[in-house]
Amino acid sequence: MMDDKQQQVWETYLTQKWFSFGKQGQEPYTRQMILSTDGQITNYGSNNEKFWQVKDDKLQFLDLNHQPTTSFSLPDDPSAMKHFTLIGTYLRNPNVKHQLVAHDAVEALRDVRDDLVQNVTDRFWDAKSPIYPVGRKIKTHSHIRIAFILNSVETLPALMPLIKALQDDAMFELKLLTISRIYNTVNVFDEMQTRSGLEDVLHKNGLNYISVESDFDGALKKMRLWQADFIVRQSQWDNDYPDAFNADRLDWARLIHIPYTITEKMTAPAHLDHGSMLTNDYYLHVWRYFTAEPLFPSEKKAIEQSFVSKDIFQPVGSMKAKMIEQAKPVWPIQHGGKRILWTAHHSVGDSWFRFGTFPEIYKSMLAWTKAHQELSVLFNPHPLLREVIETEKLHGLTVADYDDFLKEFTSLPNAGVLQHTTQYGASAAADVILTDGYSAFYEMQIQRKPIVALLRPGHTPFTPEGKQILRGLHVETNIAHAQQEVLRLLRTPDDKRGNQVAITKAWLANDHPEYAIMQAMRGEMGY
């Protein structure tokens, strides 16, 4: 057992270093982690590593709830470390080993200083040279250059019309970077279901791409040398990307945000009971956010009370909404009954929007599907659902329980599971949709489908605009009542359809939003 003096030596050492941290043998998640004297982990944004402590001969990383997530065995003193490195076990998946490498704080600060000096030098030349005007990228090439950083096949449809239009326009030069998707800065996804699946879709669409497996900093450097004029990232969440592709390392170019959801006006931000999703700090970096419709008064007010600028928002309609509207019906279950699409959100714990109901209802849905052999029931889980179950401690549900459910559910003659692909063909083919959200609350309204919304108690509150969107849904708070409503809607016309038409009208008004986006880029570059 480590005595008090040894523990003090370790705590002093750990607070005087900067660290690289990540999976053993792979590109680190960060090279700038700091273990602060107050027990917090700073310079790193994952909820899995928020606090640290030295306890029982171990350095422990703790999550937001102060639960241990990674444990590093410590030698008697820091001088016994091999190559300044500690190897620890990720407690939520013991097969995963984490590596922590110490760097001298003076050297780390020198690196930061050098970056700052280079930044100041760049700004000096911008200001002094007549051929480098401040705030304006110089056209040193004959094409407008745009790079996409892609990590999700499921949300690719929100960008595909623009990607194809750019490929066909001789004025633009296009680069598509593909990376594996991570969750809260941890890669917990099956590689064959993320980057390679994404690349398969791009290949089938005749699109060339640059596959980035691990050297993210190298890819970032080459993208800068290529001099991208515009960069599009697939989501606004920095935690879904390695450090190299975080917002503050990309805004040397003009960042474009095209939401993978149609609208962000439905709820307050996660963990808050008011406010707007449009005040996300990511949007401080963004040159233009192309919205589906004009800002509402409440959104304008929230933006005015933040450092986000109203200037970045440009309503153009929604490529995703048009894609959903035009989706061809496809039903993967060979069964002749009425078709029920059941979608499940990933926010099943208490750390996000708290809409997910899967742990409470999956047994009931299994029994209901068995009892109604006249129905064809397709389960469509959010791409993150399994990963959340695996990484968060949920009462009464393990990842083994989830996998057992999938196996039993798919063994039923009238049931199936849809994963790792777009769900809009299935929703277009469905007769009724049962969902706990989040995007499904409004996306399937575009297809004029009867939608039963199962709301979980304590979810993130709806905004006034979100409550208006609910007018297109049949809202229930009890799974038995929701199942009864599904059966009723199979027999009777949907009285919500008129509301759905009104709610979605603005999103569908422009047949080609991608052309408006391209024109905005041309105008910015002076074409």
Short mmCIF file of C-alpha atoms in Angstrom, two decimals:
data_model
loop_
_atom_site.label_atom_id
_atom_site.label_comp_id
_atom_site.label_asym_id
_atom_site.label_seq_id
_atom_site.Cartn_x
_atom_site.Cartn_y
_atom_site.Cartn_z
CA MET A 1 0.00 0.00 0.00
CA MET A 2 1.32 3.44 -0.94
CA ASP A 3 2.16 5.58 2.09
CA ASP A 4 1.26 9.26 2.42
CA LYS A 5 4.72 10.45 1.33
CA GLN A 6 4.66 8.34 -1.84
CA GLN A 7 1.17 9.56 -2.65
CA GLN A 8 2.29 13.18 -2.22
CA VAL A 9 5.27 12.58 -4.54
CA TRP A 10 2.98 11.18 -7.21
CA GLU A 11 0.39 13.94 -6.86
CA THR A 12 3.11 16.60 -7.16
CA TYR A 13 4.60 14.89 -10.21
CA LEU A 14 1.25 14.47 -11.96
CA THR A 15 0.29 18.12 -11.53
CA GLN A 16 3.59 19.35 -13.00
CA LYS A 17 3.27 17.53 -16.33
CA TRP A 18 1.21 17.61 -19.47
CA PHE A 19 0.03 14.30 -20.87
CA SER A 20 -0.84 12.48 -24.07
CA PHE A 21 -3.79 10.18 -23.48
CA GLY A 22 -5.49 7.57 -25.65
CA LYS A 23 -5.72 3.91 -26.57
CA GLN A 24 -2.50 1.95 -26.29
CA GLY A 25 -0.76 1.71 -29.64
CA GLN A 26 -3.05 4.22 -31.37
CA GLU A 27 -3.12 7.95 -32.11
CA PRO A 28 -3.81 9.70 -28.77
CA TYR A 29 -7.11 11.41 -28.15
CA THR A 30 -5.18 14.43 -26.84
CA ARG A 31 -1.58 15.55 -26.30
CA GLN A 32 -2.47 18.42 -23.96
CA MET A 33 -4.18 16.85 -20.93
CA ILE A 34 -3.54 18.56 -17.58
CA LEU A 35 -4.20 17.04 -14.15
CA SER A 36 -5.03 20.12 -12.08
CA THR A 37 -4.26 20.44 -8.38
CA ASP A 38 -7.99 20.69 -7.63
CA GLY A 39 -8.58 17.15 -8.92
CA GLN A 40 -10.02 18.15 -12.29
CA ILE A 41 -8.83 17.02 -15.72
CA THR A 42 -8.49 20.05 -18.00
CA ASN A 43 -7.54 20.74 -21.62
CA TYR A 44 -9.64 17.73 -22.62
CA GLY A 45 -13.37 17.51 -23.26
CA SER A 46 -14.54 13.95 -22.57
CA ASN A 47 -17.20 13.28 -19.94
CA ASN A 48 -15.46 9.97 -19.19
CA GLU A 49 -12.36 11.77 -17.90
CA LYS A 50 -13.41 14.75 -15.81
CA PHE A 51 -11.60 14.15 -12.48
CA TRP A 52 -8.54 12.28 -11.18
CA GLN A 53 -7.26 10.88 -7.92
CA VAL A 54 -4.40 8.78 -6.54
CA LYS A 55 -5.85 5.96 -4.47
CA ASP A 56 -4.61 2.52 -3.38
CA ASP A 57 -1.45 2.51 -5.53
CA LYS A 58 -3.46 3.62 -8.56
CA LEU A 59 -4.10 6.72 -10.59
CA GLN A 60 -7.83 6.77 -11.36
CA PHE A 61 -9.67 8.83 -13.95
CA LEU A 62 -13.28 9.59 -12.99
CA ASP A 63 -16.35 10.59 -15.00
CA LEU A 64 -18.81 13.43 -14.41
CA ASN A 65 -20.43 11.44 -11.58
CA HIS A 66 -17.05 10.74 -9.96
CA GLN A 67 -17.19 7.08 -10.97
CA PRO A 68 -13.83 5.49 -11.94
CA THR A 69 -13.44 4.90 -15.68
CA THR A 70 -9.72 4.13 -16.12
CA SER A 71 -7.26 2.77 -13.53
CA PHE A 72 -3.46 3.03 -13.88
CA SER A 73 -1.21 0.98 -11.56
CA LEU A 74 1.57 3.18 -10.17
CA PRO A 75 5.14 2.07 -9.38
CA ASP A 76 6.73 3.15 -6.12
CA ASP A 77 7.82 6.51 -7.54
CA PRO A 78 7.72 8.33 -10.92
CA SER A 79 11.35 7.51 -11.73
CA ALA A 80 10.33 3.85 -12.11
CA MET A 81 8.04 4.64 -15.06
CA LYS A 82 9.12 3.13 -18.38
CA HIS A 83 9.40 5.78 -21.10
CA PHE A 84 7.36 8.18 -18.91
CA THR A 85 4.32 6.01 -19.67
CA LEU A 86 1.50 4.49 -17.60
CA ILE A 87 -0.78 1.77 -18.99
CA GLY A 88 -4.27 1.57 -17.52
CA THR A 89 -7.44 -0.49 -17.88
CA TYR A 90 -10.66 1.09 -19.14
CA LEU A 91 -13.04 -0.23 -16.48
CA ARG A 92 -16.13 -0.16 -18.69
CA ASN A 93 -14.44 -2.43 -21.20
CA PRO A 94 -11.41 -4.20 -19.65
CA ASN A 95 -10.24 -5.26 -23.11
CA VAL A 96 -9.39 -1.62 -23.81
CA LYS A 97 -6.02 -0.38 -22.51
CA HIS A 98 -5.32 3.32 -22.14
CA GLN A 99 -1.90 4.92 -22.34
CA LEU A 100 -0.83 8.04 -20.47
CA VAL A 101 2.49 9.61 -21.50
CA ALA A 102 4.03 12.43 -19.45
CA HIS A 103 5.58 15.48 -21.13
CA ASP A 104 7.67 18.13 -19.47
CA ALA A 105 5.49 21.16 -18.79
CA VAL A 106 8.19 23.58 -19.99
CA GLU A 107 8.44 21.77 -23.32
CA ALA A 108 4.68 21.68 -23.64
CA LEU A 109 4.42 25.39 -22.93
CA ARG A 110 7.19 26.04 -25.47
CA ASP A 111 5.12 24.22 -28.09
CA VAL A 112 2.11 26.36 -27.25
CA ARG A 113 4.29 29.49 -27.37
CA ASP A 114 5.63 28.52 -30.79
CA ASP A 115 2.07 28.04 -32.06
CA LEU A 116 1.11 31.47 -30.70
CA VAL A 117 4.17 33.10 -32.24
CA GLN A 118 3.37 31.55 -35.61
CA ASN A 119 -0.23 32.74 -35.29
CA VAL A 120 0.91 36.29 -34.49
CA THR A 121 3.41 36.15 -37.38
CA ASP A 122 0.65 35.05 -39.75
CA ARG A 123 -1.53 37.93 -38.57
CA PHE A 124 1.40 40.38 -38.95
CA TRP A 125 1.89 39.42 -42.57
CA ASP A 126 -1.84 39.57 -43.13
CA ALA A 127 -1.82 43.11 -41.83
CA LYS A 128 1.37 44.37 -43.49
CA SER A 129 1.37 42.81 -46.91
CA PRO A 130 -0.84 44.41 -49.56
CA ILE A 131 -1.45 41.01 -51.11
CA TYR A 132 -2.68 39.41 -47.86
CA PRO A 133 -5.67 41.47 -46.68
CA VAL A 134 -6.85 40.77 -43.13
CA GLY A 135 -9.89 38.53 -42.84
CA ARG A 136 -9.82 37.49 -46.48
CA LYS A 137 -8.31 34.29 -47.85
CA ILE A 138 -6.29 34.85 -51.02
CA LYS A 139 -7.32 33.00 -54.16
CA THR A 140 -4.02 31.37 -55.11
CA HIS A 141 -5.80 28.67 -57.11
CA SER A 142 -8.35 28.48 -59.89
CA HIS A 143 -10.99 26.45 -58.03
CA ILE A 144 -12.96 27.00 -54.84
CA ARG A 145 -11.63 24.31 -52.51
CA ILE A 146 -13.92 22.59 -50.04
CA ALA A 147 -13.17 19.68 -47.69
CA PHE A 148 -15.69 17.45 -45.93
CA ILE A 149 -14.73 15.59 -42.73
CA LEU A 150 -17.04 12.56 -42.71
CA ASN A 151 -17.51 10.01 -39.91
CA SER A 152 -21.13 8.85 -40.07
CA VAL A 153 -22.87 6.91 -42.83
CA GLU A 154 -26.25 7.36 -41.13
CA THR A 155 -26.19 11.17 -41.38
CA LEU A 156 -24.52 11.31 -44.81
CA PRO A 157 -27.87 11.90 -46.60
CA ALA A 158 -27.97 15.40 -45.07
CA LEU A 159 -24.88 16.29 -47.16
CA MET A 160 -25.05 14.04 -50.21
CA PRO A 161 -26.96 16.42 -52.55
CA LEU A 162 -24.34 19.13 -51.94
CA ILE A 163 -21.41 16.73 -52.34
CA LYS A 164 -22.73 15.50 -55.68
CA ALA A 165 -23.48 19.01 -56.91
CA LEU A 166 -19.97 20.18 -55.98
CA GLN A 167 -18.43 17.20 -57.76
CA ASP A 168 -20.31 18.11 -60.94
CA ASP A 169 -19.42 21.82 -60.85
CA ALA A 170 -16.11 22.70 -62.52
CA MET A 171 -15.70 25.75 -60.29
CA PHE A 172 -15.16 23.62 -57.18
CA GLU A 173 -12.44 21.21 -56.07
CA LEU A 174 -13.68 18.65 -53.54
CA LYS A 175 -11.88 16.55 -50.92
CA LEU A 176 -13.73 13.97 -48.81
CA LEU A 177 -11.88 12.83 -45.66
CA THR A 178 -13.26 9.70 -43.99
CA ILE A 179 -12.51 8.86 -40.35
CA SER A 180 -13.93 6.40 -37.84
CA ARG A 181 -16.69 7.69 -35.62
CA ILE A 182 -15.98 8.05 -31.94
CA TYR A 183 -18.30 8.62 -28.99
CA ASN A 184 -17.27 11.19 -26.36
CA THR A 185 -13.71 11.04 -27.76
CA VAL A 186 -13.56 7.24 -27.36
CA ASN A 187 -13.66 4.97 -30.40
CA VAL A 188 -16.09 2.28 -29.24
CA PHE A 189 -17.51 1.47 -32.67
CA ASP A 190 -16.77 -1.54 -34.82
CA GLU A 191 -14.39 -0.27 -37.50
CA MET A 192 -16.22 -2.31 -40.16
CA GLN A 193 -19.44 -0.48 -39.33
CA THR A 194 -18.10 3.08 -39.37
CA ARG A 195 -15.32 4.26 -41.69
CA SER A 196 -15.42 1.31 -44.08
CA GLY A 197 -19.24 1.41 -44.21
CA LEU A 198 -19.10 5.10 -45.00
CA GLU A 199 -16.51 4.50 -47.70
CA ASP A 200 -18.67 1.78 -49.27
CA VAL A 201 -21.49 4.30 -49.74
CA LEU A 202 -19.15 6.91 -51.20
CA HIS A 203 -17.72 4.33 -53.59
CA LYS A 204 -21.19 3.25 -54.73
CA ASN A 205 -21.95 6.89 -55.48
CA GLY A 206 -18.81 7.29 -57.59
CA LEU A 207 -17.10 9.56 -55.06
CA ASN A 208 -13.37 9.51 -54.36
CA TYR A 209 -12.17 9.98 -50.79
CA ILE A 210 -9.11 10.18 -48.54
CA SER A 211 -9.22 7.50 -45.84
CA VAL A 212 -7.65 8.74 -42.58
CA GLU A 213 -6.99 5.84 -40.23
CA SER A 214 -4.94 7.38 -37.43
CA ASP A 215 -2.59 10.22 -38.41
CA PHE A 216 -5.15 12.97 -37.90
CA ASP A 217 -2.58 15.70 -37.29
CA GLY A 218 -0.86 14.73 -40.54
CA ALA A 219 -4.16 14.93 -42.40
CA LEU A 220 -4.85 18.34 -40.88
CA LYS A 221 -1.42 19.59 -41.98
CA LYS A 222 -1.98 18.39 -45.53
CA MET A 223 -5.43 19.96 -45.63
CA ARG A 224 -3.85 23.29 -44.65
CA LEU A 225 -1.18 22.90 -47.33
CA TRP A 226 -3.94 22.17 -49.83
CA GLN A 227 -5.46 25.50 -48.68
CA ALA A 228 -9.09 24.56 -48.20
CA ASP A 229 -11.32 27.60 -48.58
CA PHE A 230 -14.24 25.90 -46.84
CA ILE A 231 -14.54 22.97 -44.43
CA VAL A 232 -17.72 21.04 -43.63
CA ARG A 233 -17.76 18.77 -40.61
CA GLN A 234 -20.63 16.32 -40.16
CA SER A 235 -21.68 17.39 -36.67
CA GLN A 236 -21.30 20.24 -34.21
CA TRP A 237 -20.03 18.05 -31.34
CA ASP A 238 -16.24 18.26 -30.82
CA ASN A 239 -16.38 15.11 -28.69
CA ASP A 240 -17.24 13.11 -31.83
CA TYR A 241 -13.84 13.93 -33.37
CA PRO A 242 -10.13 13.54 -32.61
CA ASP A 243 -8.43 16.71 -31.40
CA ALA A 244 -7.02 17.50 -34.85
CA PHE A 245 -10.52 18.13 -36.17
CA ASN A 246 -11.86 20.16 -33.26
CA ALA A 247 -13.30 23.55 -34.17
CA ASP A 248 -10.44 25.67 -32.87
CA ARG A 249 -8.03 23.78 -35.15
CA LEU A 250 -10.19 24.23 -38.24
CA ASP A 251 -11.22 27.86 -38.25
CA TRP A 252 -8.23 28.97 -40.32
CA ALA A 253 -10.67 28.15 -43.14
CA ARG A 254 -14.35 29.06 -43.38
CA LEU A 255 -16.31 26.49 -41.42
CA ILE A 256 -19.73 25.62 -42.84
CA HIS A 257 -22.38 23.97 -40.70
CA ILE A 258 -25.13 21.97 -42.38
CA PRO A 259 -27.13 20.27 -39.62
CA TYR A 260 -27.60 16.51 -39.77
CA THR A 261 -30.95 17.25 -38.17
CA ILE A 262 -33.41 19.43 -40.03
CA THR A 263 -33.95 21.78 -37.12
CA GLU A 264 -32.42 22.51 -33.72
CA LYS A 265 -35.37 24.48 -32.45
CA MET A 266 -37.27 21.61 -30.82
CA THR A 267 -35.73 21.50 -27.34
CA ALA A 268 -33.55 23.43 -24.96
CA PRO A 269 -29.89 22.34 -24.81
CA ALA A 270 -29.21 19.12 -22.90
CA HIS A 271 -29.26 19.54 -19.09
CA LEU A 272 -30.96 22.96 -19.35
CA ASP A 273 -34.60 23.91 -18.99
CA HIS A 274 -34.42 26.92 -21.32
CA GLY A 275 -32.31 28.46 -24.08
CA SER A 276 -31.50 27.56 -27.66
CA MET A 277 -29.37 24.87 -29.29
CA LEU A 278 -28.18 27.59 -31.66
CA THR A 279 -25.92 29.12 -29.00
CA ASN A 280 -23.60 26.08 -29.03
CA ASP A 281 -19.97 27.33 -28.79
CA TYR A 282 -19.16 25.50 -32.02
CA TYR A 283 -21.11 28.16 -33.89
CA LEU A 284 -18.65 30.82 -32.69
CA HIS A 285 -16.24 29.27 -35.20
CA VAL A 286 -18.70 28.96 -38.07
CA TRP A 287 -18.69 31.16 -41.19
CA ARG A 288 -22.21 30.13 -42.23
CA TYR A 289 -24.93 27.93 -40.74
CA PHE A 290 -27.44 26.99 -43.44
CA THR A 291 -30.81 26.63 -41.71
CA ALA A 292 -34.01 25.02 -42.94
CA GLU A 293 -36.09 28.14 -42.22
CA PRO A 294 -35.67 31.69 -40.89
CA LEU A 295 -34.86 32.15 -37.21
CA PHE A 296 -37.81 32.42 -34.85
CA PRO A 297 -38.07 35.38 -32.43
CA SER A 298 -37.10 33.23 -29.43
CA GLU A 299 -34.02 31.96 -31.32
CA LYS A 300 -32.98 35.50 -32.23
CA LYS A 301 -33.31 36.55 -28.59
CA ALA A 302 -31.20 33.62 -27.36
CA ILE A 303 -28.51 34.37 -29.97
CA GLU A 304 -28.45 38.06 -28.99
CA GLN A 305 -27.78 36.95 -25.41
CA SER A 306 -24.77 34.90 -26.51
CA PHE A 307 -21.54 35.52 -28.45
CA VAL A 308 -22.90 33.72 -31.53
CA SER A 309 -23.65 36.11 -34.38
CA LYS A 310 -26.97 36.29 -36.22
CA ASP A 311 -24.94 36.96 -39.38
CA ILE A 312 -23.93 33.31 -39.72
CA PHE A 313 -27.47 31.99 -40.18
CA GLN A 314 -28.83 31.74 -43.72
CA PRO A 315 -32.16 30.01 -44.45
CA VAL A 316 -32.01 27.87 -47.59
CA GLY A 317 -34.47 25.03 -46.92
CA SER A 318 -33.29 21.53 -46.10
CA MET A 319 -31.48 19.03 -48.31
CA LYS A 320 -32.28 16.35 -45.77
CA ALA A 321 -35.99 17.20 -45.78
CA LYS A 322 -36.09 16.93 -49.58
CA MET A 323 -34.24 13.62 -49.44
CA ILE A 324 -36.70 12.25 -46.87
CA GLU A 325 -39.64 13.45 -48.95
CA GLN A 326 -38.26 11.65 -52.02
CA ALA A 327 -37.17 8.41 -50.29
CA LYS A 328 -38.38 5.25 -52.03
CA PRO A 329 -40.24 2.78 -49.78
CA VAL A 330 -38.15 -0.26 -48.79
CA TRP A 331 -39.23 -2.80 -46.16
CA PRO A 332 -36.60 -5.41 -45.27
CA ILE A 333 -38.93 -7.89 -43.52
CA GLN A 334 -40.55 -10.54 -45.71
CA HIS A 335 -43.93 -10.45 -44.02
CA GLY A 336 -47.31 -9.46 -45.34
CA GLY A 337 -48.70 -7.66 -42.29
CA LYS A 338 -49.16 -4.01 -41.50
CA ARG A 339 -45.79 -2.35 -41.06
CA ILE A 340 -44.68 -0.78 -37.76
CA LEU A 341 -41.36 1.07 -37.58
CA TRP A 342 -40.08 1.34 -33.99
CA THR A 343 -37.17 3.79 -33.58
CA ALA A 344 -35.17 4.12 -30.36
CA HIS A 345 -33.06 7.11 -29.37
CA HIS A 346 -29.69 6.70 -27.64
CA SER A 347 -30.27 9.13 -24.73
CA VAL A 348 -31.32 6.31 -22.38
CA GLY A 349 -29.17 7.49 -19.45
CA ASP A 350 -29.19 10.77 -17.58
CA SER A 351 -26.22 12.37 -19.34
CA TRP A 352 -27.86 13.74 -22.50
CA PHE A 353 -31.39 14.67 -23.66
CA ARG A 354 -33.09 11.90 -21.67
CA PHE A 355 -35.56 10.92 -24.40
CA GLY A 356 -34.54 7.27 -24.79
CA THR A 357 -37.01 4.73 -23.38
CA PHE A 358 -35.47 1.47 -24.58
CA PRO A 359 -34.48 0.04 -21.15
CA GLU A 360 -38.04 0.50 -19.88
CA ILE A 361 -39.93 -0.80 -22.90
CA TYR A 362 -37.88 -3.41 -24.78
CA LYS A 363 -39.36 -6.39 -22.95
CA SER A 364 -42.86 -5.04 -23.51
CA MET A 365 -42.15 -4.48 -27.22
CA LEU A 366 -40.78 -8.01 -27.58
CA ALA A 367 -43.90 -9.49 -25.97
CA TRP A 368 -46.19 -7.21 -28.02
CA THR A 369 -44.51 -8.20 -31.29
CA LYS A 370 -44.84 -11.88 -30.39
CA ALA A 371 -48.52 -11.40 -29.54
CA HIS A 372 -49.33 -9.57 -32.80
CA GLN A 373 -48.15 -11.91 -35.50
CA GLU A 374 -50.39 -10.06 -37.95
CA LEU A 375 -47.97 -7.08 -37.74
CA SER A 376 -44.54 -6.63 -39.27
CA VAL A 377 -42.37 -4.80 -36.70
CA LEU A 378 -39.01 -3.29 -37.64
CA PHE A 379 -36.71 -2.07 -34.87
CA ASN A 380 -34.40 0.83 -35.82
CA PRO A 381 -32.00 1.75 -32.98
CA HIS A 382 -30.02 4.97 -33.01
CA PRO A 383 -26.42 4.27 -34.14
CA LEU A 384 -25.20 5.21 -30.66
CA LEU A 385 -27.67 3.15 -28.62
CA ARG A 386 -25.51 0.06 -28.14
CA GLU A 387 -22.46 2.18 -27.37
CA VAL A 388 -24.32 4.16 -24.71
CA ILE A 389 -25.55 0.93 -23.11
CA GLU A 390 -21.96 -0.35 -23.15
CA THR A 391 -20.29 2.77 -21.75
CA GLU A 392 -22.89 4.07 -19.28
CA LYS A 393 -24.11 2.22 -16.22
CA LEU A 394 -27.84 1.63 -16.75
CA HIS A 395 -30.06 0.09 -14.15
CA GLY A 396 -31.22 -3.36 -15.21
CA LEU A 397 -29.74 -3.34 -18.73
CA THR A 398 -26.31 -4.54 -19.89
CA VAL A 399 -24.89 -4.75 -23.38
CA ALA A 400 -25.29 -8.54 -23.13
CA ASP A 401 -29.01 -8.02 -22.42
CA TYR A 402 -29.22 -5.77 -25.47
CA ASP A 403 -27.50 -8.29 -27.73
CA ASP A 404 -29.74 -11.08 -26.41
CA PHE A 405 -32.77 -8.94 -27.19
CA LEU A 406 -31.61 -8.33 -30.76
CA LYS A 407 -31.06 -12.04 -31.26
CA GLU A 408 -34.47 -12.99 -29.90
CA PHE A 409 -36.28 -10.17 -31.70
CA THR A 410 -34.80 -10.99 -35.11
CA SER A 411 -35.68 -14.66 -34.64
CA LEU A 412 -39.38 -13.77 -34.74
CA PRO A 413 -41.01 -14.36 -38.15
CA ASN A 414 -42.67 -10.94 -38.09
CA ALA A 415 -39.75 -8.84 -36.78
CA GLY A 416 -36.44 -7.41 -37.94
CA VAL A 417 -33.69 -4.92 -37.07
CA LEU A 418 -32.45 -2.08 -39.28
CA GLN A 419 -28.93 -0.81 -38.48
CA HIS A 420 -25.97 0.97 -40.09
CA THR A 421 -27.97 2.36 -42.99
CA THR A 422 -30.47 5.10 -43.71
CA GLN A 423 -33.93 4.45 -42.28
CA TYR A 424 -35.94 6.69 -44.60
CA GLY A 425 -36.86 3.97 -47.07
CA ALA A 426 -38.27 1.98 -44.15
CA SER A 427 -40.14 4.95 -42.72
CA ALA A 428 -41.57 5.67 -46.18
CA ALA A 429 -42.81 2.06 -46.32
CA ALA A 430 -44.22 2.00 -42.75
CA ASP A 431 -47.90 2.27 -41.93
CA VAL A 432 -47.32 3.66 -38.41
CA ILE A 433 -44.19 4.84 -36.59
CA LEU A 434 -43.56 4.40 -32.87
CA THR A 435 -40.68 6.53 -31.61
CA ASP A 436 -39.13 8.11 -28.52
CA GLY A 437 -37.34 10.72 -30.66
CA TYR A 438 -35.42 12.73 -31.30
CA SER A 439 -35.29 13.64 -34.97
CA ALA A 440 -38.00 11.10 -35.76
CA PHE A 441 -40.51 13.38 -34.05
CA TYR A 442 -40.45 15.66 -37.08
CA GLU A 443 -38.63 13.84 -39.89
CA MET A 444 -41.36 11.29 -40.51
CA GLN A 445 -43.94 14.09 -40.58
CA ILE A 446 -42.41 14.95 -43.97
CA GLN A 447 -43.54 11.51 -45.20
CA ARG A 448 -47.06 12.12 -43.78
CA LYS A 449 -46.90 9.09 -41.49
CA PRO A 450 -48.99 8.54 -38.35
CA ILE A 451 -46.44 8.96 -35.56
CA VAL A 452 -46.89 7.81 -31.96
CA ALA A 453 -44.41 9.69 -29.77
CA LEU A 454 -43.53 7.98 -26.48
CA LEU A 455 -42.27 10.67 -24.12
CA ARG A 456 -40.11 9.78 -21.15
CA PRO A 457 -40.63 11.66 -17.87
CA GLY A 458 -37.89 14.18 -17.14
CA HIS A 459 -36.73 14.66 -20.73
CA THR A 460 -35.10 17.93 -21.82
CA PRO A 461 -37.96 20.45 -22.15
CA PHE A 462 -39.44 21.42 -25.50
CA THR A 463 -39.17 25.01 -26.67
CA PRO A 464 -42.36 26.85 -27.71
CA GLU A 465 -41.50 25.98 -31.33
CA GLY A 466 -40.94 22.37 -30.32
CA LYS A 467 -44.37 22.22 -28.75
CA GLN A 468 -45.79 23.39 -32.07
CA ILE A 469 -44.01 20.50 -33.83
CA LEU A 470 -45.67 18.09 -31.39
CA ARG A 471 -49.02 18.99 -32.98
CA GLY A 472 -48.14 16.57 -35.77
CA LEU A 473 -47.73 13.65 -33.34
CA HIS A 474 -49.86 11.37 -31.16
CA VAL A 475 -48.16 11.84 -27.79
CA GLU A 476 -48.20 9.11 -25.12
CA THR A 477 -46.25 8.63 -21.89
CA ASN A 478 -47.07 4.96 -21.27
CA ILE A 479 -45.93 2.10 -23.51
CA ALA A 480 -49.20 0.16 -23.20
CA HIS A 481 -51.17 3.23 -24.27
CA ALA A 482 -48.69 3.88 -27.09
CA GLN A 483 -49.13 0.33 -28.37
CA GLN A 484 -52.92 0.74 -28.28
CA GLU A 485 -52.61 4.00 -30.23
CA VAL A 486 -50.49 2.25 -32.87
CA LEU A 487 -53.23 -0.33 -33.35
CA ARG A 488 -55.91 2.36 -33.52
CA LEU A 489 -54.01 4.28 -36.20
CA LEU A 490 -53.83 1.15 -38.33
CA ARG A 491 -57.64 1.21 -38.47
CA THR A 492 -58.47 4.93 -38.68
CA PRO A 493 -57.23 7.92 -40.75
CA ASP A 494 -54.59 10.15 -39.16
CA ASP A 495 -56.16 13.42 -38.00
CA LYS A 496 -52.69 14.99 -37.59
CA ARG A 497 -51.81 15.05 -41.29
CA GLY A 498 -52.96 18.63 -41.85
CA ASN A 499 -50.73 19.79 -39.01
CA GLN A 500 -47.80 17.90 -40.50
CA VAL A 501 -48.19 19.68 -43.84
CA ALA A 502 -48.13 23.09 -42.13
CA ILE A 503 -45.20 22.21 -39.84
CA THR A 504 -42.94 20.98 -42.65
CA LYS A 505 -43.88 23.45 -45.40
CA ALA A 506 -40.89 25.82 -45.03
CA TRP A 507 -38.38 22.95 -44.97
CA LEU A 508 -39.58 21.73 -48.36
CA ALA A 509 -40.09 25.07 -50.12
CA ASN A 510 -36.71 25.02 -51.90
CA ASP A 511 -36.21 22.02 -54.18
CA HIS A 512 -32.42 22.50 -54.32
CA PRO A 513 -30.94 24.04 -51.15
CA GLU A 514 -27.50 22.87 -52.30
CA TYR A 515 -27.50 25.47 -55.09
CA ALA A 516 -28.09 28.27 -52.58
CA ILE A 517 -25.18 26.98 -50.47
CA MET A 518 -22.87 26.87 -53.49
CA GLN A 519 -23.88 30.39 -54.49
CA ALA A 520 -23.04 31.65 -51.01
CA MET A 521 -19.56 30.14 -51.36
CA ARG A 522 -19.10 31.73 -54.80
CA GLY A 523 -20.13 35.11 -53.43
CA GLU A 524 -17.72 34.85 -50.50
CA MET A 525 -14.84 34.07 -52.86
CA GLY A 526 -15.75 36.93 -55.21
CA TYR A 527 -17.10 34.87 -58.12
#
